[in-house]
Coordinates of C-alpha atoms (C1' of nucleotides) in Angstrom, one line a residue:
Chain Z
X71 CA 103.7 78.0 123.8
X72 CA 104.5 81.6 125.1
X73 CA 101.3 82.7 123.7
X74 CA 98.9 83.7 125.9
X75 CA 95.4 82.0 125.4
X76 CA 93.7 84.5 127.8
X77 CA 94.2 87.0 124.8
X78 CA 90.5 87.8 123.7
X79 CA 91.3 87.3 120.1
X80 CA 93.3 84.4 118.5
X81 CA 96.0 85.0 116.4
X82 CA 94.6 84.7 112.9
X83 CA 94.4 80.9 112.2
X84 CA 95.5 79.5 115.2
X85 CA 94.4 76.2 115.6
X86 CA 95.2 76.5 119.3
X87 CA 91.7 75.5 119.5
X88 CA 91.7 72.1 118.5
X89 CA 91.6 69.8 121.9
X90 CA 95.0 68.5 122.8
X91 CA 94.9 64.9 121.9
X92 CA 93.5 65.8 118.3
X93 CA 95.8 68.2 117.8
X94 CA 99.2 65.5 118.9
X95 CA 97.2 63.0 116.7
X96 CA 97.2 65.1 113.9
X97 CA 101.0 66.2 114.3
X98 CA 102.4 63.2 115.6
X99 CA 104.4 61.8 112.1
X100 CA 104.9 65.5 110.5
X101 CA 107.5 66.6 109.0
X102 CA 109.4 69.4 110.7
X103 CA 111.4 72.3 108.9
X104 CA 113.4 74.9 110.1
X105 CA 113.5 78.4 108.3
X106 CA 116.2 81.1 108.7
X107 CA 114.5 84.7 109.2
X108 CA 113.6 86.2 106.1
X109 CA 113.9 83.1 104.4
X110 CA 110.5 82.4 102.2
X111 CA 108.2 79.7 103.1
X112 CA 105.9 80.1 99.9
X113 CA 104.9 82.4 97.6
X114 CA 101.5 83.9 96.7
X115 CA 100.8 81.9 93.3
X116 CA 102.3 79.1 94.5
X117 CA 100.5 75.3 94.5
X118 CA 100.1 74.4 97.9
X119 CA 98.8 71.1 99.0
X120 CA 99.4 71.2 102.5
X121 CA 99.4 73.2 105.7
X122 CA 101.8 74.1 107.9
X123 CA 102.3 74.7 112.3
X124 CA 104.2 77.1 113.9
X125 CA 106.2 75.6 116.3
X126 CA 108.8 78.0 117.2
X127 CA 109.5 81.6 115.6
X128 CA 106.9 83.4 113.6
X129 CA 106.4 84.6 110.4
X130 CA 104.4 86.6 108.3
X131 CA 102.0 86.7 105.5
X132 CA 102.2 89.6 103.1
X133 CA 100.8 90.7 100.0
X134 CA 102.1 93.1 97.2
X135 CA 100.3 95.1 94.9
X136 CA 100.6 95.7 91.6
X137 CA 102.4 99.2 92.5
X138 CA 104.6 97.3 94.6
X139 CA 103.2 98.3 97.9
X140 CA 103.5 95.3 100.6
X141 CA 100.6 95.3 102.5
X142 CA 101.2 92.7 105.8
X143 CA 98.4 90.6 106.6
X144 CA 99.1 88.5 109.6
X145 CA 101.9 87.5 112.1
X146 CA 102.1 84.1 113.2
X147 CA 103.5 82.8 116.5
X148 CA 104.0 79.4 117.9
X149 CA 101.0 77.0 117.7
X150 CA 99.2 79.2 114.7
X151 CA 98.6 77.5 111.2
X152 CA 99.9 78.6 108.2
X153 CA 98.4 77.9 104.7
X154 CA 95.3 75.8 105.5
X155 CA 93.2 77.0 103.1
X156 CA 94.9 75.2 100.3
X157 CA 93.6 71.8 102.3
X158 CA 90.4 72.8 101.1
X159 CA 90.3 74.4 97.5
X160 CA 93.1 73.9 95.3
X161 CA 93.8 77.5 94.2
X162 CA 97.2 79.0 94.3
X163 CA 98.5 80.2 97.6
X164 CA 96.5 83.8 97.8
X165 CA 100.0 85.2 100.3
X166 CA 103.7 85.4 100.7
X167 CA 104.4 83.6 103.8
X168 CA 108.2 85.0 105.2
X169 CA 110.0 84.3 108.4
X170 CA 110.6 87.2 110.3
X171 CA 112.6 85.2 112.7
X172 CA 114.1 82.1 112.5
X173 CA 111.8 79.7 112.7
X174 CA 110.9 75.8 112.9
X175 CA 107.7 74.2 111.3
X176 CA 105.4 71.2 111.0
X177 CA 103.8 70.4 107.8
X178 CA 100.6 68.8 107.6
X179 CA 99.8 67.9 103.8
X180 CA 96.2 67.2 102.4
X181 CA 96.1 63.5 102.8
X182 CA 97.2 63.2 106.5
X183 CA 94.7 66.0 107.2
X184 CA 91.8 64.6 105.5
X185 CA 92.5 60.5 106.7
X186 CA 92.7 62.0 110.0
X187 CA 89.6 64.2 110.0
X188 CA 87.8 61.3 108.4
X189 CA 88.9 59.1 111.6
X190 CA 88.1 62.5 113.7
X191 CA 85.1 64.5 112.7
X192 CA 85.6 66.4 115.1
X193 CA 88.7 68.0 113.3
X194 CA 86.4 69.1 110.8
X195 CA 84.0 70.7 113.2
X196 CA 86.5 72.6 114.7
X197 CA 88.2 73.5 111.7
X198 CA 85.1 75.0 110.8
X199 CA 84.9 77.0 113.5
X200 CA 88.0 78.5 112.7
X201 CA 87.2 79.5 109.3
X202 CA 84.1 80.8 110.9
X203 CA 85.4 83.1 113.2
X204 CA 88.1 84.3 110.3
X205 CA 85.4 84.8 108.1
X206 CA 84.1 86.8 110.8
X207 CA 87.0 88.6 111.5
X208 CA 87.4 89.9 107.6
X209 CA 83.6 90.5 107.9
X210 CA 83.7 92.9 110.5
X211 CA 87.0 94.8 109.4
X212 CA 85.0 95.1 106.5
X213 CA 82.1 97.4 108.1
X214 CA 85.5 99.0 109.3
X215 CA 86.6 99.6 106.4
X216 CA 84.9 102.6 105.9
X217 CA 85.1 104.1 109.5
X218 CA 89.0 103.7 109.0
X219 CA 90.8 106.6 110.0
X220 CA 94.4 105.7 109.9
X221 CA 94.5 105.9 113.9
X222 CA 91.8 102.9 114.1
X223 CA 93.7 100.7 111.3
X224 CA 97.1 101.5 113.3
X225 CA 95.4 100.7 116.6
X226 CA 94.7 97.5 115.0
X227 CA 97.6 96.7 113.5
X228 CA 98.9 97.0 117.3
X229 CA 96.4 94.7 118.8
X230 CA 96.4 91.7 115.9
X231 CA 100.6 92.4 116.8
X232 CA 99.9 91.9 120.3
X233 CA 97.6 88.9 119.7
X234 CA 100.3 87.0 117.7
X235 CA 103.3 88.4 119.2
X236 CA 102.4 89.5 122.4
X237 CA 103.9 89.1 125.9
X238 CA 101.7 89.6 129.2
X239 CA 103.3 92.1 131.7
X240 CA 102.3 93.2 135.0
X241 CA 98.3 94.8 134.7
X242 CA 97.7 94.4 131.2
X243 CA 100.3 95.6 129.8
X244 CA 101.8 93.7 126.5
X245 CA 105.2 93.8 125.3
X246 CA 105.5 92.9 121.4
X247 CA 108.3 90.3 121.7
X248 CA 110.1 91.1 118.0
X249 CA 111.4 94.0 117.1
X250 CA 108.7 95.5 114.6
X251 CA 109.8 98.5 112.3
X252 CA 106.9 101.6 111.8
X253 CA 107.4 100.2 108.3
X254 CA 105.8 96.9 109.3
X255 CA 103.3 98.7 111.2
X256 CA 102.5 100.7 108.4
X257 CA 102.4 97.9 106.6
X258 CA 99.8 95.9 108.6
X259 CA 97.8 98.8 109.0
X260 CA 97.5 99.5 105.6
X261 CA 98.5 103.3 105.9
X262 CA 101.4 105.7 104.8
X263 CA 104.7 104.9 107.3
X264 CA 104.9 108.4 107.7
X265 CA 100.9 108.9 108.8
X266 CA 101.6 105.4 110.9
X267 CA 104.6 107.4 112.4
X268 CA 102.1 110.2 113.1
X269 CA 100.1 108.5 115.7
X270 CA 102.6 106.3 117.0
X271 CA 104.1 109.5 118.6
X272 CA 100.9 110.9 119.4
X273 CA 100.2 107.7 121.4
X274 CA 104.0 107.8 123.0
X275 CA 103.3 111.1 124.3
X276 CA 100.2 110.0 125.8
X277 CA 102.2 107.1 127.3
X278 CA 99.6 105.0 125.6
X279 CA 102.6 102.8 124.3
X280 CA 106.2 103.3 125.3
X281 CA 109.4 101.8 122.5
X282 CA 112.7 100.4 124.3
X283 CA 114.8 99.5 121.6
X284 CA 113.2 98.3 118.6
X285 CA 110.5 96.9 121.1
X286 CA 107.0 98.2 121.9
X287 CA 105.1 98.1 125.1
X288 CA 101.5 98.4 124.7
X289 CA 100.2 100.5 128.5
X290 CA 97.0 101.0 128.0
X291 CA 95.1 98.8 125.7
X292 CA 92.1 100.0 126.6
X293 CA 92.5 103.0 124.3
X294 CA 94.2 101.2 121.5
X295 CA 90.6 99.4 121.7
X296 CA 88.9 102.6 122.0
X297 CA 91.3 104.1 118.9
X298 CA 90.0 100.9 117.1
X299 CA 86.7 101.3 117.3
X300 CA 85.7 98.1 118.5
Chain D
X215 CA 68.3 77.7 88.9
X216 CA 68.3 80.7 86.7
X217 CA 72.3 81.2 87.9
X218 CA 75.0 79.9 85.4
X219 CA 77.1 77.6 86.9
X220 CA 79.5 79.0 84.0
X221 CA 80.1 82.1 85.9
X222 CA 83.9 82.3 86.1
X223 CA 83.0 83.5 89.9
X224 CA 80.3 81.8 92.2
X225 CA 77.9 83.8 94.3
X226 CA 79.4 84.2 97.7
X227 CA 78.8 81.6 99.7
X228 CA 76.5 79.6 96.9
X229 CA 76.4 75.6 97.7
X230 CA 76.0 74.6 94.1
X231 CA 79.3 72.6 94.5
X232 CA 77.7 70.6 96.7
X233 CA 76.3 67.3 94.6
X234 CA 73.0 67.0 93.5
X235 CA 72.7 63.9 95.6
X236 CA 74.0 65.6 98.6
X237 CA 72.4 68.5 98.0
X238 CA 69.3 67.0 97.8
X239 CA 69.3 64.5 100.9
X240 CA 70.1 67.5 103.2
X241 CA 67.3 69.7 102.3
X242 CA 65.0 65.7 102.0
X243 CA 62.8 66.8 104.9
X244 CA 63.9 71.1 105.3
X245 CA 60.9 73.2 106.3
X246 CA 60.8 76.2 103.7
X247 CA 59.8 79.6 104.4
X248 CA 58.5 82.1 102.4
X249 CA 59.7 86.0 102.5
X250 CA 58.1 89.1 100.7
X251 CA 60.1 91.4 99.1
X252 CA 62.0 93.8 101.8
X253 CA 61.3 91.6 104.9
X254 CA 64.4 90.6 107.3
X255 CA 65.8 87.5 107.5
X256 CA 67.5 88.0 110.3
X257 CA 68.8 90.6 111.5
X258 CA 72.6 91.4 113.0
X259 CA 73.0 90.3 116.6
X260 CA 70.3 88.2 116.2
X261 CA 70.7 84.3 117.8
X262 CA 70.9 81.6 114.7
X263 CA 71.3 78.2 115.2
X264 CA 70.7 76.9 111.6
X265 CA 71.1 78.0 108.2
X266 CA 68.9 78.8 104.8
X267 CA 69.3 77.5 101.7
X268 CA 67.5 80.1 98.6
X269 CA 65.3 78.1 96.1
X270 CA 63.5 81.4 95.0
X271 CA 64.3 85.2 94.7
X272 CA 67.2 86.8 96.0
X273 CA 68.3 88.3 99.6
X274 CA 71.0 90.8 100.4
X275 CA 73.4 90.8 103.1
X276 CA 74.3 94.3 105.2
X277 CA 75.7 96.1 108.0
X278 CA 75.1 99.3 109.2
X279 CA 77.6 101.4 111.0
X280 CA 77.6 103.0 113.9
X281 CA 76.7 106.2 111.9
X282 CA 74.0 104.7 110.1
X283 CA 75.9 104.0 106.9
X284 CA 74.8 100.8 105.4
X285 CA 76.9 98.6 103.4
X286 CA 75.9 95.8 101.1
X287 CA 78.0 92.8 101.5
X288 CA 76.7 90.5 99.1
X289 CA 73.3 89.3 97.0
X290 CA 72.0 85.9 97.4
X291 CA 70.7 84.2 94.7
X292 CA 69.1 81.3 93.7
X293 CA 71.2 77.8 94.8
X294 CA 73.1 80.0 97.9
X295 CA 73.2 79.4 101.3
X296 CA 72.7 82.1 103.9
X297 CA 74.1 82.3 107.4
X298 CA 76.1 79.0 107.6
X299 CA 78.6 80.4 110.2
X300 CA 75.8 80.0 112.8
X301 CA 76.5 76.4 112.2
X302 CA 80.1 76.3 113.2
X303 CA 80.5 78.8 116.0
X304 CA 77.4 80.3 118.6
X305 CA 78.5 83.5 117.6
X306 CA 75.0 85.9 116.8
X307 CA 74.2 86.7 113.2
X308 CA 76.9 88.6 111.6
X309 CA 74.9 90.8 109.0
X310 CA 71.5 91.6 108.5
X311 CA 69.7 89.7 105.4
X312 CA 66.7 91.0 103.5
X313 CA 64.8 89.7 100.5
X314 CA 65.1 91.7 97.7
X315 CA 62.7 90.4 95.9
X316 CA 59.4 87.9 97.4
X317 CA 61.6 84.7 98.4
X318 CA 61.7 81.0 99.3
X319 CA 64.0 79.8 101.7
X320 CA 65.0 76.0 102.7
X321 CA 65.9 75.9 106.5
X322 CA 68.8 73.6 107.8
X323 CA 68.9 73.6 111.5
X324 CA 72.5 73.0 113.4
X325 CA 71.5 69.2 114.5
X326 CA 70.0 67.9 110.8
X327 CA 73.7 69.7 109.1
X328 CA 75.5 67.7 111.7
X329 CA 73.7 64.5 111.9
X330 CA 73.7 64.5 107.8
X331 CA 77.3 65.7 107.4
X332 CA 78.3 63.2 110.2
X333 CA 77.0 60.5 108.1
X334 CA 78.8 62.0 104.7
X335 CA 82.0 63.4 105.2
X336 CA 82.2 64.9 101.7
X337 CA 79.8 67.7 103.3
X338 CA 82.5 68.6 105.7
X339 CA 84.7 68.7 102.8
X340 CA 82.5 71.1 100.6
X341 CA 81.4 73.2 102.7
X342 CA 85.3 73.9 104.1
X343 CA 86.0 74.5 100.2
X344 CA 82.9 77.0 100.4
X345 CA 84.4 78.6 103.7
X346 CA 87.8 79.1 101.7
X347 CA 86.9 80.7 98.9
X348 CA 84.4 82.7 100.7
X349 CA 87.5 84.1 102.6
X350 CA 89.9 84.4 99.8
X351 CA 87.0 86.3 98.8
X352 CA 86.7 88.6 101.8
X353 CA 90.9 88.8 102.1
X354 CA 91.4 89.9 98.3
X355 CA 88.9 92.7 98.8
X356 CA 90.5 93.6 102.2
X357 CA 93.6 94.5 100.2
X358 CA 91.8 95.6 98.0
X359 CA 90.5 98.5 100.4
X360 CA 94.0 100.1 99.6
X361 CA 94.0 100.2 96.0
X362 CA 90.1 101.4 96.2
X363 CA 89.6 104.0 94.0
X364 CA 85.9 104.4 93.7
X365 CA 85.6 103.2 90.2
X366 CA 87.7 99.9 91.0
X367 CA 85.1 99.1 93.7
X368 CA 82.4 100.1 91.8
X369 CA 83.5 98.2 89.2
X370 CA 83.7 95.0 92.0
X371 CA 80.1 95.8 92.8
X372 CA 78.9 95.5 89.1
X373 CA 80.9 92.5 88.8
X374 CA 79.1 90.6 92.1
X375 CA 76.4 91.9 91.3
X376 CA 76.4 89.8 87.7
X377 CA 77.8 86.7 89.2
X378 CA 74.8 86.5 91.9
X379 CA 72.0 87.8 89.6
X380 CA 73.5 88.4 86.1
X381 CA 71.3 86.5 83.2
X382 CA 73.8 86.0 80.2
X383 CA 73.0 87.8 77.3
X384 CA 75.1 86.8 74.0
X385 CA 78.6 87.5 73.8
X386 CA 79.5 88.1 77.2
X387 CA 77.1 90.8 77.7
X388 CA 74.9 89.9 81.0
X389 CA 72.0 91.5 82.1
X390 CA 71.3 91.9 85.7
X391 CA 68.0 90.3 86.2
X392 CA 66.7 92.7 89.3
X393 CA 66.2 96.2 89.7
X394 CA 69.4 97.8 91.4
X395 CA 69.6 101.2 92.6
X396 CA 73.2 103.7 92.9
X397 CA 72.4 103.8 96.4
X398 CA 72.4 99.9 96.5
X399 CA 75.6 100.0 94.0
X400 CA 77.1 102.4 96.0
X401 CA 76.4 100.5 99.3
X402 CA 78.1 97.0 98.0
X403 CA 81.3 99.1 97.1
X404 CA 81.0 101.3 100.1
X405 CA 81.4 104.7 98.4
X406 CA 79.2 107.8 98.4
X407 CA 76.0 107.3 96.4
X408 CA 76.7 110.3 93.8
X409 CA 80.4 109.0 93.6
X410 CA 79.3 106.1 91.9
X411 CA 76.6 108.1 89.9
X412 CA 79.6 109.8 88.5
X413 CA 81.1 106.8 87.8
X414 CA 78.2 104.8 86.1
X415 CA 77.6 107.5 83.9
X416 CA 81.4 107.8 82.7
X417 CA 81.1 103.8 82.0
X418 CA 77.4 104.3 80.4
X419 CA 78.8 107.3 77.7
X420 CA 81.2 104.8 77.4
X421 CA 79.1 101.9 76.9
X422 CA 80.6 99.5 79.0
X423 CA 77.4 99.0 80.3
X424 CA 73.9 100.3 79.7
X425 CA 70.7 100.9 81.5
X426 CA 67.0 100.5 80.1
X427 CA 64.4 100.7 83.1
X428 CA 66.2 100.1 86.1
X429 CA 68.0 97.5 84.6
X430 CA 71.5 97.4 84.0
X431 CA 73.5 95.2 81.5
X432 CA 76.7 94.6 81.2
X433 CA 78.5 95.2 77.9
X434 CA 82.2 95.1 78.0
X435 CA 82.9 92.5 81.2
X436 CA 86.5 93.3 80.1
X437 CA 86.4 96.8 80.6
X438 CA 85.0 96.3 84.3
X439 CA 87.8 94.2 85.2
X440 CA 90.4 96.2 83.9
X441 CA 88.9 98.9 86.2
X442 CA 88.6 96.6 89.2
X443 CA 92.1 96.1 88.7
X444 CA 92.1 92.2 88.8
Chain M
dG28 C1' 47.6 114.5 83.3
dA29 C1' 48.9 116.6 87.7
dA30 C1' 51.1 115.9 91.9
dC31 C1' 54.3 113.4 94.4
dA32 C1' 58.0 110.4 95.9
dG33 C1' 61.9 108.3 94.7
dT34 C1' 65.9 108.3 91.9
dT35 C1' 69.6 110.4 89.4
dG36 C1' 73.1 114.0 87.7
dT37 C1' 76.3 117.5 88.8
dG38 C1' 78.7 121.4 90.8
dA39 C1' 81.1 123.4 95.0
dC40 C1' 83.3 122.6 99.1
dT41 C1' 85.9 120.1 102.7
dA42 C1' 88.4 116.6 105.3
dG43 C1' 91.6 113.1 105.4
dT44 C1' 95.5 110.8 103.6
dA45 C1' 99.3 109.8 100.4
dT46 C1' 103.3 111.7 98.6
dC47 C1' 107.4 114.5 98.6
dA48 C1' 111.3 116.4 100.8
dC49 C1' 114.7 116.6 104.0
dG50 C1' 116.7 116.7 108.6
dT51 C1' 117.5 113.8 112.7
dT52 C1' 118.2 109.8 115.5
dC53 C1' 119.3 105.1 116.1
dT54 C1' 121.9 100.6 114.8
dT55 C1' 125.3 97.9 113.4
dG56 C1' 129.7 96.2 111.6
dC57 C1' 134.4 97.2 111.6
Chain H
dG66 C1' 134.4 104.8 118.7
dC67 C1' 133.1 105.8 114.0
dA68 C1' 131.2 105.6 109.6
dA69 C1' 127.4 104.1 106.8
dG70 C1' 123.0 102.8 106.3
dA71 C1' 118.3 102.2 108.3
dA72 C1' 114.8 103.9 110.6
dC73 C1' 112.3 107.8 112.3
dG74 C1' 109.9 112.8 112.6
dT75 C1' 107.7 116.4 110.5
dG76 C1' 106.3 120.1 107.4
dA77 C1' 104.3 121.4 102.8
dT78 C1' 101.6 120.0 99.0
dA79 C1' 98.3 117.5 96.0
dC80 C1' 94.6 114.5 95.3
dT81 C1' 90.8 111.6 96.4
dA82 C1' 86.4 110.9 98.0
dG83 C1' 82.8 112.3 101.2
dT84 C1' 79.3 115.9 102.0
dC85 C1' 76.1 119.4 100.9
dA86 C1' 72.9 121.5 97.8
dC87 C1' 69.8 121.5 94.3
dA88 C1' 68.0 120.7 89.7
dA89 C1' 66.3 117.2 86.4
dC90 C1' 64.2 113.1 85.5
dT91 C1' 61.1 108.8 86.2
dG92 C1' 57.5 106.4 87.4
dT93 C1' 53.2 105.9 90.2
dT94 C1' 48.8 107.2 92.0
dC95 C1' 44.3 109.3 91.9

DNA sequence: GAACAGTTGTGACTAGTATCACGTTCTTGC
DNA sequence: GCAAGAACGTGATACTAGTCACAACTGTTC
């Protein structure tokens, strides 16, 4: 699991959280499927009845809007969870989940999750937790909302990238291990590319980040943070 | 309980799914509280180890910015529970809650949840589907932040508002049974108070909805969701 | 019913961002 | 290595929504 868990913020969803054993328990008859990148996990609109575990690769979870904008939500590494929340209502899935490398996954359906957690209680309280501190997550970047100048959202989009994606370097500096376009970016920030390309530069010039090939290096985090608003 | 369950939407965060039986054996031996109109709840930051159910009135949820902007995200009502993600996580208070009206609150501390839900699973169960559709909730409007013109989160606003307060009328004309403000519309959308002055009037020439003492009602549902762009 | 505070309606201005347009640089497959 | 396509950089423009200013209206109190 490359993925740092000294990271102050999980990767949306990770369940990285739930104590070892549990965690083998729960995954120890799943079902395992590989995806090819770009290949389609599900759909938004979808029926889902179970969940899914990174175990290698990542992917992503996108929207698109009626005007055909994508709008990126999350990136998922190794050990996050994908599609839980159709364990607990039984709405459509609300996202398009793509890999965006290839990728290899457990899945987890409704009835091995919920004979487990009856066994395990202690699934459920942690699973709560999660939700909790997602819910707390879109609660505050709801507040942001309306302090969002695109700089803040694509300082963001950089962070949650370096949270999922990340790769600890010398200090604390982060290298995004994927090539991410300033489409994607744009994308996850929720901002014009070309306004996203704006500040990217403004921030390379500052050596705030630095790009090698496709590949960003995050140098000083501390004023993405500051950029963010956090 | 004043609050149609018939409302296509529930009131964020409302427990009415939960059982009556449930319901009822978790709040046997609650303490209530009572709460005059405009007194805090809590407060942001605050510690919380337990949560409150409403059996009277209604409370409102904000946050206030850094710059003293203060935006409504969400009414209680009736039937709802308030601050629940103390119970999962020892994160402070997220939001700020106020009565908006003189209030009666049931109080569920962190041990009597557990040592109740321990003992009926289905509570874990319900109160996960709560979590989920509070955040399929939170992540529609997060994308929804892009599309935001004002009168499509306007239109959200009136919307919420009718789910958590609205009293149906016949047809599917629903009144909203408290006195509501432009500045507290325009604080649950997030948009400028005379913004959405502009844009209530437009929809009251047009009679979508109407206003007779501080009262609004809700004429043509349809038009509001056409503008909210469901 | 006069005075006052709170709320609402509306015009003028401004700031921030999406969009458009187009040239430049980088990648990739042959 | 070269050609074609993707991705990127940047200026000009248009539009949306926040802000300011102030008048009109409403309801409440003495």
């Amino acid at each position: 699991m490359p993925i740092s868990g000294k990271s102050g913020q999980q990767p949306t969803g990770s369940l990285a959280a739930l104590p070892k054993d549990l965690w083998s328990g729960l995954l120890a008859n799943a079902a395992t499927q590989g995806l090819d990148r770009l290949q389609t996990l599900f759909s938004a609109g979808d029926e889902g009845r179970g969940c899914y575990v990174v175990q290698s690769g990542a992917l992503k979870a996108v929207l698109v809007s009626a005007e055909g904008h994508e709008r990126m939500l999350a990136v998922f590494g190794p050990g996050a969870i994908v599609g839980e929340m159709a364990l607990f209502d039984d709405q459509p899935r609300s996202a398009t989940v793509i890999a965006i490398r290839d990728s290899r996954l457990a899945y987890v359906s409704k009835d091995v999750f919920f004979r487990f957690a009856d066994a395990h209680p202690e699934v459920y309280r942690h699973t709560l937790r999660i939700m909790a501190s997602r819910l707390r997550g879109t609660t505050e970047d709801a507040l942001a909302q309306n302090v969002a100048t695109v700089a803040s959202r694509v300082a963001k989009a950089f962070l949650q990238l370096a949270a999922s994606l990340g790769e600890p370097l010398d200090g604390d500096r982060r290298r995004i291990g994927q090539k991410v376009t300033q489409s994607d970016i744009a994308a996850m920030a929720g901002v014009a590319r070309e306004n996203a390309s704006r500040v990217v530069n403004r921030w390379i010039r500052n050596k705030v980040i630095t790009r090698t090939g496709g590949y960003y290096v995050i140098e000083r985090r501390m004023v993405l943070l500051d950029e963010a608003g956090v």
